[in-house]
Amino acid sequence: MINYKTIMKEAGLKFTRPRSLVLTALQKANEPLSIKEIYKRVPNRIDLASIYRTIHCFLELGIVREVPLGEGYQRYELVGEGKHYHYVLCVECGKLEDIDICLLEQVEKMTNYKILSHSMEFQGICHRCTG
Amino acid sequence: MINYKTIMKEAGLKFTRPRSLVLTALQKANEPLSIKEIYKRVPNRIDLASIYRTIHCFLELGIVREVPLGEGYQRYELVGEGKHYHYVLCVECGKLEDIDICLLEQVEKMTNYKILSHSMEFQGICHRCTG
DNA sequence: TCATAAATGCAAATGATTTGCAATTGTGGT
DNA sequence: ACCACAATTGCAAATCATTTGCATTTATGA
């Protein structure tokens, strides 16, 4: 179990109510959430600006990663311990599935870069929608 | 050599001056361009809205692909014949390099989706900036 | 050359994200 | 438990990317 409060304390940041609520929303979700979706899932209507600020803070801490699905906005998900996902979005029915591949290490070796973040998302038509 | 004029004609679209100029800008570029960069590189100041519309048209025709680098806007590049690229962006110095890997077929098999588009971009720190 | 649908430019609208600032709230020390 | 203070919030307004409506212009094929 990751102790987010400790992570934030060590970074000299406060563990505030809005931050806690955003974490909970992300933990409960079973897919990456947009800012608006987080907004809707958080009780007591936290301000949108605070959610944006919270997410940026989490991105810097490495708690959260960005999932760009080409929808015109970003989605975010908890990084969790080690393992992470990539997604296929069906552009017909909106279904989102995760794929279990990642090239991180391969790319670090190929490029000689220290990779900080990456995205690898696919858009297509799922088996059912293809007919 | 790809004949863009023919492609467009066959799709029932006009090969207009703005479209031609956007194509030229993309052909001359050695990296994916943002809408603003295209705007700046096109002579005679085509309207921004026309560039957006042109790019959408090219995306539909499959002439152009979207390259999301997490910069807050999109970049676009010509698809060319067959081969395409993925990128690593150095967040320190802004250098952009391409990587020669692609998982398209592997993912189509794994997921049983018809993949229409995908992104796979990396952000990190290049060898020189790491020191 | 002409007719006509398609495309453009302009200005205004939209949607996502950011920012300034006064009011509020965790946190560490007492 | 209380205080002091910096960090954070909420609100409203600003910004930036992208889209849209509409009157005017422009390729295209007859």
Short mmCIF file of C-alpha atoms (C1' of nucleotides) in Angstrom, two decimals:
data_model
loop_
_atom_site.label_atom_id
_atom_site.label_comp_id
_atom_site.label_asym_id
_atom_site.label_seq_id
_atom_site.Cartn_x
_atom_site.Cartn_y
_atom_site.Cartn_z
CA MET A 1 0.00 0.00 0.00
CA ILE A 2 1.26 3.42 -1.00
CA ASN A 3 1.06 6.06 1.71
CA TYR A 4 0.22 9.20 -0.21
CA LYS A 5 0.13 11.37 2.86
CA THR A 6 3.73 10.49 3.63
CA ILE A 7 4.83 11.08 0.04
CA MET A 8 3.34 14.53 0.17
CA LYS A 9 4.68 15.37 3.57
CA GLU A 10 8.18 14.46 2.44
CA ALA A 11 7.75 16.78 -0.51
CA GLY A 12 6.76 19.57 1.88
CA LEU A 13 3.15 19.56 0.68
CA LYS A 14 -0.07 19.51 2.62
CA PHE A 15 -2.40 16.57 2.55
CA THR A 16 -5.57 18.54 2.05
CA ARG A 17 -9.18 17.56 1.75
CA PRO A 18 -9.43 18.21 -2.01
CA ARG A 19 -6.27 16.23 -2.66
CA SER A 20 -7.52 13.37 -0.59
CA LEU A 21 -10.85 13.33 -2.40
CA VAL A 22 -9.19 13.34 -5.82
CA LEU A 23 -7.03 10.40 -4.76
CA THR A 24 -10.08 8.49 -3.65
CA ALA A 25 -11.87 9.16 -6.91
CA LEU A 26 -8.89 7.87 -8.86
CA GLN A 27 -8.56 4.82 -6.64
CA LYS A 28 -12.18 3.85 -7.05
CA ALA A 29 -12.13 4.31 -10.83
CA ASN A 30 -11.38 1.35 -13.04
CA GLU A 31 -10.19 3.48 -15.92
CA PRO A 32 -8.31 6.73 -16.43
CA LEU A 33 -10.51 9.73 -15.63
CA SER A 34 -10.78 13.14 -17.23
CA ILE A 35 -10.76 16.23 -15.05
CA LYS A 36 -14.51 16.58 -15.52
CA GLU A 37 -15.11 12.98 -14.51
CA ILE A 38 -13.06 13.50 -11.37
CA TYR A 39 -15.04 16.66 -10.72
CA LYS A 40 -18.33 14.79 -10.98
CA ARG A 41 -17.19 11.91 -8.78
CA VAL A 42 -15.93 14.07 -5.94
CA PRO A 43 -18.49 14.98 -3.29
CA ASN A 44 -18.91 18.57 -2.06
CA ARG A 45 -18.06 20.05 -5.45
CA ILE A 46 -14.39 20.90 -5.23
CA ASP A 47 -13.48 23.70 -7.60
CA LEU A 48 -12.33 22.64 -11.06
CA ALA A 49 -9.21 24.78 -10.75
CA SER A 50 -8.24 22.90 -7.61
CA ILE A 51 -8.59 19.61 -9.41
CA TYR A 52 -6.31 20.84 -12.16
CA ARG A 53 -3.80 22.02 -9.58
CA THR A 54 -4.05 18.78 -7.67
CA ILE A 55 -3.44 16.71 -10.76
CA HIS A 56 -0.39 18.76 -11.68
CA CYS A 57 0.92 18.28 -8.22
CA PHE A 58 0.38 14.52 -8.50
CA LEU A 59 2.04 14.42 -11.90
CA GLU A 60 5.13 16.10 -10.46
CA LEU A 61 5.21 13.66 -7.58
CA GLY A 62 4.87 10.78 -10.00
CA ILE A 63 1.68 9.63 -8.27
CA VAL A 64 -0.39 10.02 -11.42
CA ARG A 65 0.24 9.54 -15.12
CA GLU A 66 -1.37 11.21 -18.13
CA VAL A 67 -3.30 9.07 -20.61
CA PRO A 68 -3.85 10.87 -23.91
CA LEU A 69 -6.58 9.17 -25.89
CA GLY A 70 -7.07 11.81 -28.54
CA GLU A 71 -10.42 12.85 -27.13
CA GLY A 72 -9.62 16.55 -26.95
CA TYR A 73 -8.77 16.42 -23.26
CA GLN A 74 -6.50 14.43 -21.01
CA ARG A 75 -7.23 11.51 -18.73
CA TYR A 76 -5.30 10.59 -15.61
CA GLU A 77 -4.73 7.44 -13.60
CA LEU A 78 -2.83 6.42 -10.49
CA VAL A 79 0.60 5.06 -11.22
CA GLY A 80 0.37 2.42 -8.49
CA GLU A 81 3.22 0.09 -7.72
CA GLY A 82 5.36 -0.67 -10.74
CA LYS A 83 2.90 -2.01 -13.25
CA HIS A 84 1.03 0.33 -15.52
CA TYR A 85 -1.28 0.08 -18.48
CA HIS A 86 -1.80 1.23 -22.00
CA TYR A 87 -5.15 1.42 -23.70
CA VAL A 88 -7.19 0.74 -26.81
CA LEU A 89 -10.25 2.92 -27.25
CA CYS A 90 -13.07 1.81 -29.53
CA VAL A 91 -14.12 4.91 -31.44
CA GLU A 92 -17.51 3.39 -32.24
CA CYS A 93 -18.80 2.32 -28.83
CA GLY A 94 -16.35 4.08 -26.52
CA LYS A 95 -15.17 0.88 -24.85
CA LEU A 96 -11.74 1.18 -23.27
CA GLU A 97 -9.53 -1.87 -22.79
CA ASP A 98 -6.04 -2.17 -21.49
CA ILE A 99 -3.16 -3.85 -23.24
CA ASP A 100 -0.36 -5.52 -21.44
CA ILE A 101 2.70 -4.33 -23.28
CA CYS A 102 5.23 -1.64 -22.61
CA LEU A 103 8.39 -0.65 -24.36
CA LEU A 104 9.88 1.57 -21.71
CA GLU A 105 13.11 -0.31 -21.14
CA GLN A 106 13.58 -1.11 -24.78
CA VAL A 107 13.28 2.57 -25.66
CA GLU A 108 15.62 3.67 -22.88
CA LYS A 109 18.27 1.38 -24.29
CA MET A 110 17.67 2.36 -27.90
CA THR A 111 17.69 6.09 -27.34
CA ASN A 112 20.00 6.50 -24.39
CA TYR A 113 17.42 8.85 -22.86
CA LYS A 114 16.26 8.81 -19.27
CA ILE A 115 12.55 8.34 -19.99
CA LEU A 116 10.34 10.27 -17.58
CA SER A 117 6.96 9.63 -19.08
CA HIS A 118 5.43 8.13 -22.15
CA SER A 119 2.14 7.44 -23.78
CA MET A 120 1.16 4.60 -26.01
CA GLU A 121 -2.51 4.53 -26.79
CA PHE A 122 -4.48 3.09 -29.66
CA GLN A 123 -7.76 4.06 -31.31
CA GLY A 124 -9.71 1.61 -33.39
CA ILE A 125 -12.85 -0.42 -33.76
CA CYS A 126 -13.49 -3.34 -31.47
CA HIS A 127 -14.41 -6.83 -32.53
CA ARG A 128 -18.07 -6.39 -31.76
CA CYS A 129 -18.38 -3.09 -33.66
CA THR A 130 -16.56 -4.43 -36.71
CA GLY A 131 -19.37 -6.94 -37.00
CA MET B 1 5.90 9.87 -55.10
CA ILE B 2 2.43 10.39 -53.73
CA ASN B 3 0.11 12.47 -55.89
CA TYR B 4 -1.93 14.40 -53.38
CA LYS B 5 -3.93 16.22 -56.00
CA THR B 6 -5.19 12.91 -57.37
CA ILE B 7 -5.99 11.57 -53.92
CA MET B 8 -8.12 14.61 -53.26
CA LYS B 9 -9.78 14.58 -56.62
CA GLU B 10 -10.79 10.97 -56.13
CA ALA B 11 -12.30 11.92 -52.79
CA GLY B 12 -14.33 14.65 -54.49
CA LEU B 13 -12.32 17.42 -52.85
CA LYS B 14 -10.68 20.47 -54.33
CA PHE B 15 -6.96 20.90 -54.48
CA THR B 16 -6.89 24.47 -53.27
CA ARG B 17 -4.12 26.93 -52.69
CA PRO B 18 -4.23 26.72 -48.86
CA ARG B 19 -4.20 22.93 -48.97
CA SER B 20 -1.29 22.93 -51.34
CA LEU B 21 0.65 25.34 -49.12
CA VAL B 22 0.03 23.27 -46.00
CA LEU B 23 1.27 20.18 -47.81
CA THR B 24 4.43 21.97 -48.85
CA ALA B 25 5.07 23.15 -45.30
CA LEU B 26 4.70 19.61 -44.00
CA GLN B 27 6.92 18.21 -46.74
CA LYS B 28 9.71 20.66 -46.03
CA ALA B 29 9.59 20.11 -42.28
CA ASN B 30 11.84 17.54 -40.71
CA GLU B 31 9.65 17.04 -37.68
CA PRO B 32 5.93 17.03 -36.89
CA LEU B 33 4.52 20.56 -36.87
CA SER B 34 1.93 22.22 -34.69
CA ILE B 35 -0.86 24.22 -36.28
CA LYS B 36 0.88 27.44 -35.28
CA GLU B 37 4.14 26.30 -36.80
CA ILE B 38 2.37 25.49 -40.05
CA TYR B 39 0.72 28.90 -39.89
CA LYS B 40 4.07 30.62 -39.52
CA ARG B 41 5.73 28.65 -42.30
CA VAL B 42 3.01 29.25 -44.88
CA PRO B 43 3.42 32.39 -46.98
CA ASN B 44 0.52 34.82 -47.50
CA ARG B 45 -0.95 34.20 -44.07
CA ILE B 46 -3.62 31.61 -44.62
CA ASP B 47 -6.29 31.80 -41.94
CA LEU B 48 -5.73 29.60 -38.89
CA ALA B 49 -9.22 28.15 -39.22
CA SER B 50 -8.40 27.01 -42.74
CA ILE B 51 -5.30 25.26 -41.50
CA TYR B 52 -7.34 23.42 -38.88
CA ARG B 53 -9.88 22.46 -41.52
CA THR B 54 -7.16 21.40 -43.93
CA ILE B 55 -5.49 19.21 -41.33
CA HIS B 56 -8.80 17.53 -40.47
CA CYS B 57 -9.36 16.86 -44.10
CA PHE B 58 -5.87 15.35 -44.41
CA LEU B 59 -6.42 13.23 -41.31
CA GLU B 60 -9.60 11.78 -42.81
CA LEU B 61 -7.80 11.04 -46.06
CA GLY B 62 -5.01 9.38 -44.14
CA ILE B 63 -2.47 11.79 -45.62
CA VAL B 64 -1.45 13.10 -42.22
CA ARG B 65 -1.11 11.61 -38.77
CA GLU B 66 -1.41 13.21 -35.35
CA VAL B 67 1.60 13.22 -33.03
CA PRO B 68 0.64 14.00 -29.43
CA LEU B 69 3.70 14.97 -27.43
CA GLY B 70 1.95 16.20 -24.32
CA GLU B 71 2.73 19.82 -25.10
CA GLY B 72 -0.84 21.07 -24.77
CA TYR B 73 -1.47 21.01 -28.48
CA GLN B 74 -1.17 18.54 -31.33
CA ARG B 75 1.50 18.13 -33.95
CA TYR B 76 1.00 16.66 -37.40
CA GLU B 77 3.19 14.98 -39.98
CA LEU B 78 2.81 13.49 -43.44
CA VAL B 79 2.18 9.77 -43.39
CA GLY B 80 4.29 9.16 -46.48
CA GLU B 81 4.60 5.70 -47.96
CA GLY B 82 4.13 3.00 -45.36
CA LYS B 83 6.79 3.83 -42.80
CA HIS B 84 6.04 6.15 -39.94
CA TYR B 85 7.80 7.38 -36.84
CA HIS B 86 7.48 7.73 -33.12
CA TYR B 87 9.32 10.27 -31.05
CA VAL B 88 11.30 10.98 -27.92
CA LEU B 89 11.17 14.58 -26.74
CA CYS B 90 13.87 15.90 -24.41
CA VAL B 91 12.07 18.01 -21.84
CA GLU B 92 15.30 19.86 -21.00
CA CYS B 93 16.52 21.04 -24.37
CA GLY B 94 13.48 20.37 -26.56
CA LYS B 95 15.30 18.07 -28.94
CA LEU B 96 13.03 15.67 -30.78
CA GLU B 97 14.34 12.35 -32.07
CA ASP B 98 12.56 9.55 -33.78
CA ILE B 99 12.54 5.93 -32.73
CA ASP B 100 12.22 3.09 -35.12
CA ILE B 101 9.71 0.81 -33.45
CA CYS B 102 6.04 0.26 -33.87
CA LEU B 103 3.66 -2.18 -32.31
CA LEU B 104 0.72 -1.73 -34.58
CA GLU B 105 0.43 -5.29 -35.86
CA GLN B 106 1.25 -6.83 -32.52
CA VAL B 107 -1.55 -4.84 -30.89
CA GLU B 108 -4.06 -5.65 -33.63
CA LYS B 109 -3.45 -9.33 -32.98
CA MET B 110 -3.54 -9.05 -29.21
CA THR B 111 -6.71 -7.02 -29.01
CA ASN B 112 -8.63 -8.13 -32.05
CA TYR B 113 -9.33 -4.48 -32.82
CA LYS B 114 -9.05 -2.83 -36.20
CA ILE B 115 -6.55 -0.15 -35.20
CA LEU B 116 -7.20 3.17 -36.94
CA SER B 117 -4.64 5.35 -35.24
CA HIS B 118 -2.24 5.27 -32.37
CA SER B 119 0.26 7.33 -30.51
CA MET B 120 3.44 6.25 -28.86
CA GLU B 121 5.58 9.08 -27.71
CA PHE B 122 8.17 9.38 -24.99
CA GLN B 123 9.32 12.30 -22.85
CA GLY B 124 12.62 12.23 -21.06
CA ILE B 125 16.07 13.70 -20.75
CA CYS B 126 18.59 13.16 -23.49
CA HIS B 127 22.11 11.88 -23.02
CA ARG B 128 23.68 15.32 -23.29
CA CYS B 129 21.30 16.91 -20.78
CA THR B 130 21.74 14.10 -18.26
CA GLY B 131 25.41 15.06 -18.23
"C1'" DT C 1 -16.40 31.03 -70.17
"C1'" DC C 2 -20.05 29.71 -66.81
"C1'" DA C 3 -22.48 27.57 -63.06
"C1'" DT C 4 -22.07 25.64 -58.82
"C1'" DA C 5 -20.65 23.27 -54.96
"C1'" DA C 6 -16.77 23.33 -52.10
"C1'" DA C 7 -13.61 26.01 -49.51
"C1'" DT C 8 -11.90 30.35 -47.57
"C1'" DG C 9 -11.47 34.38 -44.38
"C1'" DC C 10 -13.19 36.72 -40.71
"C1'" DA C 11 -15.21 37.18 -36.37
"C1'" DA C 12 -17.37 35.26 -32.77
"C1'" DA C 13 -18.14 30.94 -29.92
"C1'" DT C 14 -16.66 27.00 -27.40
"C1'" DG C 15 -14.06 24.04 -24.32
"C1'" DA C 16 -9.97 22.94 -21.77
"C1'" DT C 17 -6.75 24.74 -18.83
"C1'" DT C 18 -4.41 28.55 -16.16
"C1'" DT C 19 -3.91 32.46 -13.11
"C1'" DG C 20 -4.47 36.45 -9.56
"C1'" DC C 21 -6.00 37.27 -5.27
"C1'" DA C 22 -8.45 37.40 -0.96
"C1'" DA C 23 -10.17 34.00 2.25
"C1'" DT C 24 -9.37 29.39 4.29
"C1'" DT C 25 -6.94 25.49 6.14
"C1'" DG C 26 -3.23 22.00 7.31
"C1'" DT C 27 1.06 21.67 10.03
"C1'" DG C 28 4.63 22.17 13.27
"C1'" DG C 29 5.94 24.45 17.45
"C1'" DT C 30 4.33 25.92 22.02
"C1'" DA D 1 -5.47 22.39 22.40
"C1'" DC D 2 -3.95 26.96 20.54
"C1'" DC D 3 -1.23 29.99 17.38
"C1'" DA D 4 1.21 31.58 13.54
"C1'" DC D 5 2.27 31.16 8.92
"C1'" DA D 6 2.87 29.30 4.66
"C1'" DA D 7 0.48 26.45 1.54
"C1'" DT D 8 -3.83 25.81 -0.64
"C1'" DT D 9 -8.51 26.77 -1.91
"C1'" DG D 10 -12.54 28.96 -4.32
"C1'" DC D 11 -14.04 32.21 -7.27
"C1'" DA D 12 -13.89 34.95 -11.27
"C1'" DA D 13 -11.57 36.39 -15.01
"C1'" DA D 14 -7.93 35.34 -18.46
"C1'" DT D 15 -5.70 32.49 -21.84
"C1'" DC D 16 -4.94 29.14 -25.36
"C1'" DA D 17 -6.29 25.65 -28.69
"C1'" DT D 18 -9.81 24.50 -31.57
"C1'" DT D 19 -14.47 24.98 -33.82
"C1'" DT D 20 -18.30 27.19 -36.18
"C1'" DG D 21 -21.63 30.42 -38.88
"C1'" DC D 22 -21.89 32.98 -42.72
"C1'" DA D 23 -21.07 35.96 -46.61
"C1'" DT D 24 -17.55 35.94 -50.18
"C1'" DT D 25 -14.23 33.64 -53.12
"C1'" DT D 26 -12.40 29.90 -55.94
"C1'" DA D 27 -11.47 25.28 -58.20
"C1'" DT D 28 -13.61 22.22 -61.40
"C1'" DG D 29 -16.04 20.11 -65.08
"C1'" DA D 30 -19.60 21.04 -68.59
#
